[in-house]
Amino acid sequence: MRRVDPEEYAEAVLALVERVPRGRVTTYGAIADALHDRFGGGPRTVARVMASGAGGVPWWRCVRADGTLPPHLRDDARQAYLAEGTPLRPSGAVDLPAAYWQP
DNA sequence: ATCCTGACGCTAT
DNA sequence: AATAGCGCCAGGA
């Protein structure tokens, strides 16, 4: 089943990201899995939505499967995590087991 | 239609 | 731990 209305898909993704509680995070893959049955698409598709449409959503609460984010977001994300007390690992990545939030 | 690119993920070096 | 290869999906040139 994969009737994709890009706009609708984007909304679904952003909606999920907005639902992530303060101090917790979810992953691209998790979101992709959650929407895959209705829209198809994979982690990259989710990432595309974030890259182009993520206005007004807590984008830093959506991280890669290893708890990191691409270099150009690391700094801002870091501030956000410190600000909202997101569990971090020494490496600077998010402590997924501790902070993971399942959509 | 083809090629390139990217806020991905997993396995193998 | 770091790097590389491959599969994957969708958009833009």
PDB file of C-alpha atoms in Angstrom, chain A residues 1-42:
ATOM      1  CA  MET A   1       0.000   0.000   0.000  1.00  0.00           C
ATOM      2  CA  ARG A   2       1.711   3.130  -0.976  1.00  0.00           C
ATOM      3  CA  ARG A   3      -0.430   5.866  -2.309  1.00  0.00           C
ATOM      4  CA  VAL A   4       1.909   8.732  -1.764  1.00  0.00           C
ATOM      5  CA  ASP A   5       0.714  12.237  -1.539  1.00  0.00           C
ATOM      6  CA  PRO A   6       4.023  13.924  -0.720  1.00  0.00           C
ATOM      7  CA  GLU A   7       2.297  16.638   1.226  1.00  0.00           C
ATOM      8  CA  GLU A   8       0.308  14.190   3.282  1.00  0.00           C
ATOM      9  CA  TYR A   9       3.390  12.104   3.914  1.00  0.00           C
ATOM     10  CA  ALA A  10       5.338  15.118   5.041  1.00  0.00           C
ATOM     11  CA  GLU A  11       2.568  16.046   7.432  1.00  0.00           C
ATOM     12  CA  ALA A  12       2.556  12.570   8.903  1.00  0.00           C
ATOM     13  CA  VAL A  13       6.302  12.686   9.457  1.00  0.00           C
ATOM     14  CA  LEU A  14       6.293  16.128  10.999  1.00  0.00           C
ATOM     15  CA  ALA A  15       3.333  15.200  13.167  1.00  0.00           C
ATOM     16  CA  LEU A  16       5.271  12.293  14.615  1.00  0.00           C
ATOM     17  CA  VAL A  17       8.328  14.415  15.261  1.00  0.00           C
ATOM     18  CA  GLU A  18       6.200  16.918  17.104  1.00  0.00           C
ATOM     19  CA  ARG A  19       4.900  14.146  19.293  1.00  0.00           C
ATOM     20  CA  VAL A  20       8.361  13.297  20.585  1.00  0.00           C
ATOM     21  CA  PRO A  21       8.462  14.305  24.247  1.00  0.00           C
ATOM     22  CA  ARG A  22      10.973  16.821  25.502  1.00  0.00           C
ATOM     23  CA  GLY A  23      14.275  15.191  26.392  1.00  0.00           C
ATOM     24  CA  ARG A  24      13.655  12.134  24.246  1.00  0.00           C
ATOM     25  CA  VAL A  25      14.305  11.320  20.595  1.00  0.00           C
ATOM     26  CA  THR A  26      13.240   8.975  17.847  1.00  0.00           C
ATOM     27  CA  THR A  27      15.007   7.846  14.702  1.00  0.00           C
ATOM     28  CA  TYR A  28      14.531   8.231  10.968  1.00  0.00           C
ATOM     29  CA  GLY A  29      14.219   4.503  10.675  1.00  0.00           C
ATOM     30  CA  ALA A  30      11.553   4.294  13.370  1.00  0.00           C
ATOM     31  CA  ILE A  31       9.430   6.923  11.681  1.00  0.00           C
ATOM     32  CA  ALA A  32       9.926   5.239   8.337  1.00  0.00           C
ATOM     33  CA  ASP A  33       8.782   1.936   9.783  1.00  0.00           C
ATOM     34  CA  ALA A  34       5.774   3.555  11.400  1.00  0.00           C
ATOM     35  CA  LEU A  35       4.613   5.054   8.124  1.00  0.00           C
ATOM     36  CA  HIS A  36       5.818   2.390   5.753  1.00  0.00           C
ATOM     37  CA  ASP A  37       2.593   0.428   5.712  1.00  0.00           C
ATOM     38  CA  ARG A  38       0.555   3.472   4.688  1.00  0.00           C
ATOM     39  CA  PHE A  39       2.961   5.361   2.467  1.00  0.00           C
ATOM     40  CA  GLY A  40       5.901   3.133   1.708  1.00  0.00           C
ATOM     41  CA  GLY A  41       9.181   4.967   1.696  1.00  0.00           C
ATOM     42  CA  GLY A  42      12.195   4.449   3.891  1.00  0.00           C
TER      43      GLY A  42
END
